[in-house]
Amino acid sequence: MDEERELTFFELKNISERVAMALYKRGFRKGDCISIMAPNCLEYVIAFFNSKLRWCRCSCES
């Protein structure tokens, strides 16, 4: 949840899986390192969870 929006865990999982598949199609693979630069918002949570679905290492900046 952020100030204006909220997701259920089911919605978060579905969105994260779609984003993870898009990253996979762009060539990201297990063990790759990604960096997230975002404020504390819903998109940050989605990016963090999809990186874990793809087994990427995550360097997070907020």
Backbone as a chain_set.jsonl record, in Angstrom:
{"seq": "MDEERELTFFELKNISERVAMALYKRGFRKGDCISIMAPNCLEYVIAFFNSKLRWCRCSCES", "coords": {"N": [[0.84, -1.164, 0.0], [0.539, 2.212, -0.795], [0.329, 5.793, -0.502], [-1.926, 6.263, -2.089], [-2.733, 3.924, -3.354], [-3.357, 0.348, -3.216], [-2.454, -3.119, -3.031], [-3.429, -6.537, -3.134], [-1.806, -9.486, -1.802], [-2.0, -11.477, -3.725], [-2.455, -9.982, -6.087], [-0.049, -8.56, -6.132], [1.772, -10.68, -6.475], [0.983, -11.612, -9.045], [1.478, -9.333, -10.698], [4.21, -8.988, -10.209], [5.235, -11.384, -11.259], [4.679, -11.0, -13.977], [6.315, -8.769, -14.556], [8.796, -9.884, -13.913], [8.96, -11.863, -15.897], [9.125, -10.241, -18.133], [11.629, -9.053, -17.679], [13.192, -11.357, -17.856], [12.827, -11.997, -20.552], [14.256, -9.946, -21.611], [16.812, -10.694, -21.121], [17.825, -10.979, -18.523], [19.167, -13.09, -16.02], [19.439, -15.835, -13.624], [21.259, -14.913, -10.785], [22.15, -12.516, -11.846], [22.759, -9.042, -11.264], [20.683, -6.467, -10.185], [19.688, -3.056, -9.933], [17.68, -0.965, -7.967], [16.276, 2.102, -8.087], [14.244, 4.081, -6.498], [11.563, 5.927, -4.985], [9.891, 5.293, -1.811], [7.388, 3.499, -2.771], [4.629, 1.909, -4.478], [5.582, 0.785, -6.866], [8.256, 0.322, -6.24], [8.069, -1.821, -4.409], [6.986, -3.779, -6.089], [9.087, -4.022, -7.981], [11.131, -4.976, -6.288], [10.063, -7.471, -5.386], [9.785, -8.813, -7.86], [12.419, -9.081, -8.61], [13.31, -10.954, -6.789], [11.774, -13.136, -7.54], [13.025, -13.858, -9.869], [15.418, -14.649, -8.936], [17.508, -12.85, -8.728], [20.267, -10.849, -7.619], [19.834, -8.066, -5.552], [20.331, -4.652, -5.471], [19.337, -2.106, -3.617], [18.149, 1.187, -3.691], [16.619, 3.849, -2.079]], "CA": [[0.0, 0.0, 0.0], [1.17, 3.522, -0.667], [-0.642, 6.802, -0.082], [-3.133, 6.287, -2.919], [-3.079, 2.622, -3.943], [-2.99, -0.845, -2.463], [-2.553, -4.388, -3.745], [-3.441, -7.748, -2.32], [-0.62, -10.298, -2.091], [-2.264, -12.17, -4.987], [-2.207, -9.016, -7.153], [1.393, -8.31, -6.13], [2.413, -11.85, -7.08], [0.7, -11.627, -10.485], [2.201, -8.24, -11.345], [5.639, -9.282, -10.102], [5.549, -12.443, -12.219], [4.682, -10.405, -15.324], [7.521, -7.948, -14.678], [9.929, -10.814, -13.928], [9.019, -12.491, -17.22], [9.618, -9.217, -19.066], [13.078, -8.964, -17.463], [13.771, -12.59, -18.397], [12.832, -11.868, -22.014], [15.289, -8.96, -21.95], [18.122, -11.288, -20.939], [18.246, -11.127, -17.13], [19.192, -14.485, -15.618], [19.76, -16.133, -12.237], [22.543, -14.394, -10.337], [22.393, -11.159, -12.328], [22.539, -7.997, -10.253], [19.897, -5.334, -10.642], [19.635, -1.952, -8.973], [16.387, -0.301, -7.952], [16.318, 3.457, -7.558], [12.857, 4.533, -6.477], [11.088, 6.311, -3.659], [9.026, 4.289, -1.195], [6.122, 3.514, -3.501], [4.171, 0.593, -4.892], [6.474, 0.28, -7.907], [9.45, -0.188, -5.568], [7.741, -3.145, -3.873], [6.841, -4.673, -7.246], [10.428, -4.268, -8.514], [11.862, -5.804, -5.34], [9.546, -8.834, -5.415], [10.06, -9.513, -9.122], [13.828, -9.473, -8.641], [13.423, -12.184, -6.008], [11.186, -14.217, -8.337], [14.011, -14.233, -10.89], [16.627, -15.035, -8.217], [18.555, -11.857, -8.955], [20.744, -10.09, -6.461], [19.199, -6.764, -5.657], [20.919, -3.514, -4.789], [18.184, -1.197, -3.549], [18.303, 2.565, -3.243], [15.33, 4.535, -2.0]], "C": [[0.895, 1.24, 0.0], [0.07, 4.535, -0.346], [-1.964, 6.735, -0.84], [-3.609, 4.916, -3.389], [-2.725, 1.497, -2.989], [-3.197, -2.067, -3.34], [-2.719, -5.503, -2.731], [-2.155, -8.511, -2.635], [-0.789, -11.05, -3.403], [-1.983, -11.234, -6.164], [-0.711, -8.711, -7.27], [2.145, -9.458, -6.797], [2.21, -11.861, -8.591], [1.466, -10.543, -11.232], [3.698, -8.527, -11.334], [6.06, -10.372, -11.078], [5.584, -11.907, -13.643], [5.939, -9.564, -15.553], [8.753, -8.843, -14.746], [10.063, -11.48, -15.293], [9.525, -11.497, -18.27], [11.131, -9.045, -18.919], [13.787, -10.18, -18.044], [13.875, -12.503, -19.922], [13.87, -10.865, -22.492], [16.699, -9.463, -21.632], [18.617, -11.4, -19.505], [18.132, -12.59, -16.726], [19.566, -14.611, -14.144], [21.156, -15.632, -11.899], [22.879, -13.011, -10.842], [22.086, -10.166, -11.215], [21.725, -6.874, -10.879], [19.932, -4.267, -9.548], [18.276, -1.287, -9.096], [16.579, 1.076, -7.332], [14.902, 4.001, -7.64], [12.512, 5.018, -5.078], [10.262, 5.171, -3.063], [7.645, 4.399, -1.83], [5.786, 2.085, -3.918], [5.09, -0.017, -5.949], [7.772, -0.275, -7.321], [9.216, -1.607, -5.058], [7.635, -4.162, -5.006], [8.219, -5.016, -7.812], [11.22, -5.192, -7.591], [11.384, -7.25, -5.401], [9.847, -9.528, -6.73], [11.526, -9.87, -9.224], [14.03, -10.769, -7.866], [12.813, -13.373, -6.754], [12.173, -14.724, -9.388], [15.339, -14.613, -10.262], [17.8, -14.114, -8.531], [19.049, -11.315, -7.619], [20.229, -8.686, -6.642], [19.948, -5.732, -4.835], [19.865, -2.42, -4.785], [18.584, 0.161, -3.006], [16.926, 3.171, -3.174], [15.545, 5.957, -1.554]], "O": [[1.892, 1.294, 0.72], [-1.026, 4.138, 0.048], [-3.007, 7.107, -0.302], [-4.766, 4.765, -3.781], [-1.91, 1.66, -2.081], [-4.006, -2.055, -4.268], [-2.215, -5.423, -1.611], [-1.487, -8.215, -3.626], [0.188, -11.244, -4.126], [-1.344, -11.64, -7.135], [-0.175, -8.616, -8.374], [3.054, -9.227, -7.595], [3.158, -12.094, -9.34], [2.041, -10.808, -12.288], [4.376, -8.33, -12.342], [7.139, -10.288, -11.664], [6.431, -12.318, -14.436], [6.555, -9.636, -16.617], [9.655, -8.595, -15.545], [11.178, -11.642, -15.79], [10.262, -11.869, -19.183], [11.838, -8.907, -19.917], [14.851, -10.056, -18.65], [14.888, -12.888, -20.506], [14.315, -10.921, -23.638], [17.674, -8.743, -21.846], [19.732, -11.873, -19.284], [17.145, -13.256, -17.036], [19.956, -13.637, -13.5], [22.114, -15.89, -12.627], [23.802, -12.38, -10.328], [21.258, -10.424, -10.341], [22.041, -6.394, -11.968], [20.179, -4.567, -8.38], [17.78, -1.072, -10.202], [16.998, 1.192, -6.181], [14.419, 4.341, -8.72], [13.104, 4.568, -4.097], [9.97, 4.192, -3.75], [6.845, 5.266, -1.479], [6.585, 1.169, -3.723], [5.345, -1.221, -5.92], [8.327, -1.238, -7.85], [10.053, -2.489, -5.248], [8.139, -5.279, -4.891], [8.492, -6.183, -8.095], [11.908, -6.096, -8.066], [12.204, -8.166, -5.46], [10.141, -10.723, -6.731], [11.866, -10.867, -9.862], [14.848, -11.6, -8.26], [13.29, -14.499, -6.611], [12.145, -15.9, -9.749], [16.302, -14.877, -10.982], [18.948, -14.555, -8.592], [18.328, -11.328, -6.621], [20.19, -8.169, -7.758], [20.171, -5.921, -3.64], [19.536, -1.867, -5.834], [19.271, 0.265, -1.99], [16.137, 3.027, -4.108], [14.584, 6.714, -1.422]]}, "num_chains": 1, "name": "protein.A"}
